[in-house]
XYZ file of C-alpha atoms in Angstrom:
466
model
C 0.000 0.000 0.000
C 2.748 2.342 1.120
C 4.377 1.483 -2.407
C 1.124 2.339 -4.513
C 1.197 5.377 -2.241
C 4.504 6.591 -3.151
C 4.187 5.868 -7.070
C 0.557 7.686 -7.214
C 2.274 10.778 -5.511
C 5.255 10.404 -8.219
C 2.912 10.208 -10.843
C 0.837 13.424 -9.995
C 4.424 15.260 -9.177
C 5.228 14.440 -13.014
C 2.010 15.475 -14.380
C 2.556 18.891 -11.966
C 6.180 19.138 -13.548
C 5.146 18.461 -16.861
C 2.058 21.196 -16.576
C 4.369 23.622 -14.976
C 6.962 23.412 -17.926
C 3.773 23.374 -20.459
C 2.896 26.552 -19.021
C 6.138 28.277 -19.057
C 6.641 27.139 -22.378
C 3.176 28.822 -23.364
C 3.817 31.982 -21.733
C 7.492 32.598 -22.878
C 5.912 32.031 -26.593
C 3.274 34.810 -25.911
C 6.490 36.868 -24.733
C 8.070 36.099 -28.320
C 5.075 36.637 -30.245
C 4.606 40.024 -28.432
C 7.937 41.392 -29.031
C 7.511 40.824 -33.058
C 3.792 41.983 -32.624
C 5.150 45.101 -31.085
C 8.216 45.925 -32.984
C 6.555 45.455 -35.994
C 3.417 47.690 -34.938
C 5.908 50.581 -34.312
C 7.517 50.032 -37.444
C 4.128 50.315 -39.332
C 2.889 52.420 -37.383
C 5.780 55.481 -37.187
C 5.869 54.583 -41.174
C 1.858 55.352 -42.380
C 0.147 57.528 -39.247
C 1.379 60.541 -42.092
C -0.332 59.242 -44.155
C -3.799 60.637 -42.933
C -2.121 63.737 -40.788
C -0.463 64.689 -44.602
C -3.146 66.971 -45.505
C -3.372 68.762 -42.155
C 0.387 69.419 -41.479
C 0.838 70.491 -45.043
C -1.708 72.915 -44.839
C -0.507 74.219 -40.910
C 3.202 74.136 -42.300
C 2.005 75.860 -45.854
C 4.500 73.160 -47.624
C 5.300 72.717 -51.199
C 5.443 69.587 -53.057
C 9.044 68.678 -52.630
C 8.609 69.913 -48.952
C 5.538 67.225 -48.455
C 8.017 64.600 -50.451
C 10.750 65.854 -47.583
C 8.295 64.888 -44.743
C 7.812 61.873 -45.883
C 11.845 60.840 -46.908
C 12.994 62.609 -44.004
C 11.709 59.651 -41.616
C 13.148 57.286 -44.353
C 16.150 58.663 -44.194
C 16.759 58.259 -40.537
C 15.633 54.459 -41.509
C 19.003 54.516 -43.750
C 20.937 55.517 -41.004
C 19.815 53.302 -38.365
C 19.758 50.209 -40.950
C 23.552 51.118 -42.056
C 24.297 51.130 -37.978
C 22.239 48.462 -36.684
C 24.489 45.624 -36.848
C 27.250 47.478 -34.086
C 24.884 47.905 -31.241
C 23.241 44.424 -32.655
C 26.836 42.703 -32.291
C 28.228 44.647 -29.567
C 25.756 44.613 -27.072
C 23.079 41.757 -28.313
C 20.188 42.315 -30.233
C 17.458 42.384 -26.949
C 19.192 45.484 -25.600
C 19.759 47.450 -28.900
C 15.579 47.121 -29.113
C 15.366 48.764 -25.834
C 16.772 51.669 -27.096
C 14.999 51.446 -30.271
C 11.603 51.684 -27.822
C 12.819 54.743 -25.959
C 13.816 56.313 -29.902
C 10.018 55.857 -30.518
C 8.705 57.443 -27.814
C 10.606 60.528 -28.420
C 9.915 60.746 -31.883
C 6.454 60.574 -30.834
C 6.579 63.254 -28.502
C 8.610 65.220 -30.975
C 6.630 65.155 -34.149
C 3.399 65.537 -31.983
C 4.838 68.958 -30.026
C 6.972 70.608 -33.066
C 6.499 73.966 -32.964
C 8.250 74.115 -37.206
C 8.729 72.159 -39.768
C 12.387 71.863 -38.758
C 11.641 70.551 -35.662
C 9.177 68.134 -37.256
C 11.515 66.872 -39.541
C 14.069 65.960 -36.819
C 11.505 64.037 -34.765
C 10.519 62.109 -37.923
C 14.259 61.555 -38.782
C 14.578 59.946 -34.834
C 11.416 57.617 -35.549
C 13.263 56.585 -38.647
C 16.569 55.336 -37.354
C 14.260 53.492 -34.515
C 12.472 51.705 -37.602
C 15.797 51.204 -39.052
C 17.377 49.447 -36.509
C 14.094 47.359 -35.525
C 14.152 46.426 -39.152
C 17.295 44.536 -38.560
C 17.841 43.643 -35.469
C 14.154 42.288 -34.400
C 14.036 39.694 -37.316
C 17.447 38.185 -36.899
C 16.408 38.343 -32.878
C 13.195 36.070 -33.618
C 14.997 33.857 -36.305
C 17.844 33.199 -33.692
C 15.740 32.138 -30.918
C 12.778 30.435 -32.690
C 12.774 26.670 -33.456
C 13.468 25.769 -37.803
C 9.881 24.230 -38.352
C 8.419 27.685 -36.749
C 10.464 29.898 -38.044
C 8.885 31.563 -40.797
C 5.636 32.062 -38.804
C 7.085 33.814 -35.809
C 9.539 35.877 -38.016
C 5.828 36.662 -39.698
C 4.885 37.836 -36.429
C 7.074 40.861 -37.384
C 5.632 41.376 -40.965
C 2.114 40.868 -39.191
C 3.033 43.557 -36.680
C 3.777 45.988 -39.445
C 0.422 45.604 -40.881
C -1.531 45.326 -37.856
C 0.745 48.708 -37.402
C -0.250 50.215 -40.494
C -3.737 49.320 -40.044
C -4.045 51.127 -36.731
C -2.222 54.198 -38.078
C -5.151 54.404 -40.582
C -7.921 53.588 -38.046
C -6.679 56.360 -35.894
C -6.071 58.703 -38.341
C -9.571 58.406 -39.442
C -11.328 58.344 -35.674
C -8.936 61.176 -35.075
C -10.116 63.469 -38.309
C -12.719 65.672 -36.184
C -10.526 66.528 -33.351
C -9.776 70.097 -34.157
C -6.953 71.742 -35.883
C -4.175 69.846 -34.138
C -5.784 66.567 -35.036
C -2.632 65.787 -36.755
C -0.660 66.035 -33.764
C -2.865 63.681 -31.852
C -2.109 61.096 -34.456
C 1.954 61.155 -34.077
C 0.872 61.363 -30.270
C -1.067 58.275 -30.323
C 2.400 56.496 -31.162
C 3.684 56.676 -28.046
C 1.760 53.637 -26.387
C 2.485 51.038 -28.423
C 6.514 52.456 -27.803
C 6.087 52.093 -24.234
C 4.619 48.562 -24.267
C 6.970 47.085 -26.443
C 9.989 48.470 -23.883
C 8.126 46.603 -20.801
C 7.783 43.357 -23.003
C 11.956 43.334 -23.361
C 12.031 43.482 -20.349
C 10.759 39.653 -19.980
C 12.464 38.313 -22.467
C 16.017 36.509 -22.800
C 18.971 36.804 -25.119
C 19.576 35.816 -28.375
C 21.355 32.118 -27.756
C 23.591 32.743 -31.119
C 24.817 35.746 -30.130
C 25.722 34.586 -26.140
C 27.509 31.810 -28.038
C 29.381 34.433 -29.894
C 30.370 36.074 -26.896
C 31.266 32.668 -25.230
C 28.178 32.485 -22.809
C 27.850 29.185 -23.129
C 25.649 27.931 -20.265
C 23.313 31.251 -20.821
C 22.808 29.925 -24.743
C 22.277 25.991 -23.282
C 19.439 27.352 -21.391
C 17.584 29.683 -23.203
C 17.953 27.088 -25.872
C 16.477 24.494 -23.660
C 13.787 26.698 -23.136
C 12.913 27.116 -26.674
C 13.653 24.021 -27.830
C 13.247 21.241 -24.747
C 13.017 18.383 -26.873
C 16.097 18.586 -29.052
C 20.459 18.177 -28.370
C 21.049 21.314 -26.892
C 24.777 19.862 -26.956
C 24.470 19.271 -30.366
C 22.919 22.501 -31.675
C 25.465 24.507 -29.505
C 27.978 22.648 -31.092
C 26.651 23.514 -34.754
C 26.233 27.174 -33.868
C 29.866 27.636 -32.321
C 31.389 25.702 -35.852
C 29.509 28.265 -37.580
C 31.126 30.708 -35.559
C 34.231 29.138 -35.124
C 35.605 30.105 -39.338
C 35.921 34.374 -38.435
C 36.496 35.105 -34.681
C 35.206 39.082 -35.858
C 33.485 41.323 -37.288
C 34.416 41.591 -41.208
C 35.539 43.903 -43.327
C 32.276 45.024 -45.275
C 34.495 44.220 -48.420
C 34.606 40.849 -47.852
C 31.060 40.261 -47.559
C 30.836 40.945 -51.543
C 34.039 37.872 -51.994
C 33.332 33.782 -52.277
C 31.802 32.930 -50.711
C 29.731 35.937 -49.277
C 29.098 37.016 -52.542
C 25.499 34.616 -53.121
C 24.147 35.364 -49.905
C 24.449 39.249 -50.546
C 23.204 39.216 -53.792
C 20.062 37.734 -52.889
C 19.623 39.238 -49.970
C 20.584 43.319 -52.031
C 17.666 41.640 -54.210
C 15.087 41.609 -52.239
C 15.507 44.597 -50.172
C 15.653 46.488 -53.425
C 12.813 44.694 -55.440
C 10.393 44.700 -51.838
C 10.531 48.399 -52.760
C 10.642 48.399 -56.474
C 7.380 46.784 -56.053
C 5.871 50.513 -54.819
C 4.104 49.396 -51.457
C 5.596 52.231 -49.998
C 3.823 55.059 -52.637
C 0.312 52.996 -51.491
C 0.968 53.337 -47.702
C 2.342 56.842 -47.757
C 0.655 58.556 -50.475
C -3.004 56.123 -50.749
C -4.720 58.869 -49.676
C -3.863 61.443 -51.795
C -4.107 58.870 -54.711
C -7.836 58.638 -54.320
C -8.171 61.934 -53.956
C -6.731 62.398 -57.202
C -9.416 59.973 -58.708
C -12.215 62.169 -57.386
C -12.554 60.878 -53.871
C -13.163 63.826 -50.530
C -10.786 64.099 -48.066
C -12.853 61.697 -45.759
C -13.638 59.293 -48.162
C -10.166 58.957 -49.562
C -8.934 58.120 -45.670
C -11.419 55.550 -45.220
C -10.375 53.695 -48.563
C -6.871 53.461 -46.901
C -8.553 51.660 -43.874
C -9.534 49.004 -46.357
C -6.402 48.790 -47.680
C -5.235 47.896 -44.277
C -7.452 45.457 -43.458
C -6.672 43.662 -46.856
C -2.563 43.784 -45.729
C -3.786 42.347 -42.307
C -6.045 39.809 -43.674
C -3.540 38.853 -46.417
C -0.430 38.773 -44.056
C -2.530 36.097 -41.947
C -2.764 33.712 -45.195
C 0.949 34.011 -45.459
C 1.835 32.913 -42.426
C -0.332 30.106 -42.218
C 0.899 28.753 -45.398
C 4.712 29.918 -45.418
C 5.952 27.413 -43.596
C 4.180 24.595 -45.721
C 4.169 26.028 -48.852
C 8.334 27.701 -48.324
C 9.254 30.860 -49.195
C 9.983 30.618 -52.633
C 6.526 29.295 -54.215
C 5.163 31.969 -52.183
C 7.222 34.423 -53.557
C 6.707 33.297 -57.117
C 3.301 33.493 -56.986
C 2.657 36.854 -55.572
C 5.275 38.676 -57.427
C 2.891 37.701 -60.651
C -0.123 38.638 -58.691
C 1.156 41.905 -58.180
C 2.368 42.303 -61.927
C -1.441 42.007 -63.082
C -2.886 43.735 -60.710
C -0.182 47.077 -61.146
C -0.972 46.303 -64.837
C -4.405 46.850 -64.626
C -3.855 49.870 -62.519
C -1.360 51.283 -64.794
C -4.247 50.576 -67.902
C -7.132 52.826 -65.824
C -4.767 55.707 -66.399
C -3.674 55.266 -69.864
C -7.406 53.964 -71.089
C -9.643 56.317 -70.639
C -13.346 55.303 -69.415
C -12.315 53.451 -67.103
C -14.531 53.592 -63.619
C -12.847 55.235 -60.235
C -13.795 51.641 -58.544
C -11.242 50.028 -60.770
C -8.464 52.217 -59.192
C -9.646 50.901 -55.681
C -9.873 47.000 -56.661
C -6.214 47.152 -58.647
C -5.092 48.697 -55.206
C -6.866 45.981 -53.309
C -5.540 43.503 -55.488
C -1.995 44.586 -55.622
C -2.067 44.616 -51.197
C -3.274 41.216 -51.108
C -0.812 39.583 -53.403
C 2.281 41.747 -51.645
C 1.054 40.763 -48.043
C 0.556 37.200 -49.157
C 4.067 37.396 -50.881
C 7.312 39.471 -50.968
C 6.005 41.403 -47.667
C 5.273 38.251 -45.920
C 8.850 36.562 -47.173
C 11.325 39.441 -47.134
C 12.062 40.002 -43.728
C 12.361 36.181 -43.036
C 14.735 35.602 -45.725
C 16.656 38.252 -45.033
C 16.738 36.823 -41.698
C 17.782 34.009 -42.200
C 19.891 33.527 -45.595
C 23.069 34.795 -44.028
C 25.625 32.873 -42.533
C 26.412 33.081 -38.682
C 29.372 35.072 -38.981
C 27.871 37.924 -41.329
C 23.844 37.808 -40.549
C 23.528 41.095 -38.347
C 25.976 42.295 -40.935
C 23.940 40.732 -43.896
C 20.601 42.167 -42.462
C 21.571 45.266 -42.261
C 22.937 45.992 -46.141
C 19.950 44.337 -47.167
C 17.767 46.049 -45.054
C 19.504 49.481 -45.696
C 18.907 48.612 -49.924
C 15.394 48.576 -48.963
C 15.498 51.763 -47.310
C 17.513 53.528 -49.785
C 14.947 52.730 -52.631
C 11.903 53.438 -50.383
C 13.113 57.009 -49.056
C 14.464 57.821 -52.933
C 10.881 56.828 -54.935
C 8.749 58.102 -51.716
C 10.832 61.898 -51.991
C 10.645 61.665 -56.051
C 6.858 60.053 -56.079
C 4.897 63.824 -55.347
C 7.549 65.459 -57.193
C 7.108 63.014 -60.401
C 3.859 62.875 -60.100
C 3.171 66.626 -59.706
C 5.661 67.353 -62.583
C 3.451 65.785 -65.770
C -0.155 65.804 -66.681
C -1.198 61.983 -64.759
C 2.212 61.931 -63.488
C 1.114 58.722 -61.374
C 0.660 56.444 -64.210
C 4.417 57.221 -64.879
C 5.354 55.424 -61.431
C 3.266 52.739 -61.787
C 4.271 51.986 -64.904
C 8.171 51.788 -63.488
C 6.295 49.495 -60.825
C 4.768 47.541 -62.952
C 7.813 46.714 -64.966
C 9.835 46.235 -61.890
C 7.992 43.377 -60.487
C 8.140 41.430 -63.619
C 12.069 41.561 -63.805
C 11.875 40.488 -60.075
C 10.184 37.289 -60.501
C 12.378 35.845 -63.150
C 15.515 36.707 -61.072
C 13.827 35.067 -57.829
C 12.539 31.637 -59.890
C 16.655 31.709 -61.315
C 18.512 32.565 -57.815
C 16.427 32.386 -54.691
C 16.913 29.082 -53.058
C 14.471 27.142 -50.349
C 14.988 27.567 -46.533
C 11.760 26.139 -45.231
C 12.260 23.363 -42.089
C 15.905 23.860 -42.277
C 18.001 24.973 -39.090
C 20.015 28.305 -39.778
C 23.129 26.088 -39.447
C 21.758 23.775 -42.235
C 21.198 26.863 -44.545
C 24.718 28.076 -44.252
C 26.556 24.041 -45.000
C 23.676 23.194 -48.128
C 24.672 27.010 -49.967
C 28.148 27.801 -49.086
């Protein structure tokens, strides 16, 4: 009896072990998928709440075209900045810590653009808020590839893209709920920022290191258990011992020259590729500029604001697909598919300007269209590839020329797009056009070079395409 006693209070102190650990497990996931939710949110958000305030601070400021193109690229070019820098603070002092500052950059930039007394002023808050988005560009994808298991990979680094959306969406929401708030209304929309900064720096609080990076800096019983934590069921031995051969090749940082050398060379191609073409693609003209695009095709103020609201929904809803399906599907067929998707859709946009007759719906469904396949597609995939194509030794590195080639193209069409399109009679259907015919060379340069990473540990990347 005393023996059936003692097993029957073993068994329950199992099942209360095994609970406990289920639990932690749970909760330390929910801590992950918060810190992509939120990073990303910031990054969306910071990048289209001027999209609905545009009209207002224009008119308070009394700006001219290439000024309202300078508002936009001014936040874009701090995103240059902090993408070029990111990979110091990433390396130096871990990628969790450099997003703590990143959260503190946001809430100032918040404050700033929401209190700026000039355009001068303004434009330095917005150039803050883009070296925060720069950096969280880099370092918060390469944070969630490095600690998430392979076969979950592409959905949590998702959680980033789905953060920017979700981000995006709420900029529009609030710029639209915020319309008939007076004549600082735009103000209360870069003020509305500032929440979302301050949750995101109590959520990095809770969470632990990157376990490639504390093997980089030799912390080797720090990366055993966080990587026990994330991954209980596999060899932690043996995954610390792929991650430190991985390492083991450069014992440095190096050169930036070398990363264009064999057998560098690939890896930065493709990833150059798709930070460029991501923005080739002209997403960044529809999130910025959507709502002076309708206006153009006859829609009010109001109106034109709400269409952007369905435009965010459709990235949110879109974005969702892709991650259920990215890590099943892999990146590539994914990629194929909606780069084409987009190529019809811009088509048919690019047609309702040349053709004339053509109703002001069309302009609205093309725009749809052209969301749904990106969100489903290259936005989905780009920030997971380029978070995990690189090699050990070079991915903070890596991320951050490919993330700064993204940048680069997005602040030089988004300054040129009012300027262009203000300069010639339809001036839109110009850029389009250039969109249109920059998609198509993208897809037969991904089916020819972009390679599979789905399932595959980051390790198992770098041996199968050095």
């Amino acid at each position: 009896m005393h023996i059936l006693q003692m097993q029957i209070k073993q068994y329950w102190s199992l099942e209360d072990y095994l609970e406990n650990k289920k639990r932690e497990t749970m909760k330390k996931e929910i801590l992950y998928f918060l810190v992509a939710l939120l990073g990303g949110m910031l990054f969306g958000y910071d990048t289209a709440v001027i999209n609905g305030a545009m009209p207002f601070f224009t008119a308070y400021f009394q700006l001219t075209d290439a000024m309202v193109g300078w508002s936009v690229s001014s936040g874009l070019l701090g995103c240059i900045l902090g993408a070029a820098f990111a990979s110091y603070p990433a390396d130096r002092i871990g990628r969790r810590e450099t997003m703590k500052i990143v959260a503190i950059l946001f809430f100032l930039s918040s404050l700033g653009t929401a209190f700026a007394t000039n355009f001068t002023l303004f434009v330095w808050a917005r150039i803050l808020g883009g070296i925060a988005v720069g950096i969280v560009s880099v370092t918060l994808p390469i944070y969630v590839s490095e600690i998430t298991p392979p076969e979950k990979r592409g959905r949590s680094t998702i959680n980033f893209q789905l953060g920017v959306v979700v981000g995006i969406l709420l900029a529009f929401f609030v710029d639209y709920i915020l319309l008939d708030t007076g004549e600082y209304n735009w103000r209360y929309m870069f003020l509305s920022m500032s929440l979302p900064a301050l949750c995101f720096g109590g959520v990095l609080l809770k969470v632990s290191r990157s376990p490639r990076w504390l093997v980089s800096q030799k912390r080797i019983e720090e990366a055993s258990k966080v990587l026990r934590e994330q991954q209980p069921d596999q060899d932690i031995n043996r995954l610390l011992q792929e991650i430190e051969q991985s390492l083991s090749s450069v014992s440095d940082r190096l050169p930036w020259q070398a990363l264009f050398r064999k057998p560098y060379l690939k890896f930065m191609v493709i990833g150059l590729a798709v930070g460029v073409f991501s923005q080739l693609s002209g997403i960044a003209i529809v999130m910025y500029y959507a709502t002076d695009i309708f206006r153009s095709a006859g829609f009010e103020t109001d109106a034109a604001i709400g269409q952007t609201v369905i435009i965010g929904l459709t990235n949110l809803v879109f974005t969702l697909l892709a991650k259920s399906l990215i890590d099943r599907l892999g990146r590539r067929r994914l990629l194929l598919t909606g780069t084409m998707g987009m190529f019809v859709s811009l088509s048919l946009l690019t047609a309702s300007y040349f053709v004339a007759g053509f109703p002001s719906w069309v302009l609205l469904l093309s725009l749809i269209c052209f969301v749904a396949c990106f969100a489903s597609s290259m936005g989905a995939v780009s920030w997971v590839l380029l978070s995990e194509i690189f090699p050990n030794t070079i991915r903070s590195q890596g991320m951050s020329l490919g993330s700064l080639s993204n940048w680069m193209v997005n602040g030089t069409i988004s300054f040129l797009f009012p300027i262009v399109a203000g300069a010639f009679d339809q001036g839109q259907k110009y850029c389009f056009l250039f969109f249109a015919l920059s998609i198509f060379i993208s897809y037969f340069f991904f089916r020819r070079y972009l390679f599979e990473t789905k399932n595959k540990t980051l390790e198992e990347i770098e041996k199968e395409n050095m």
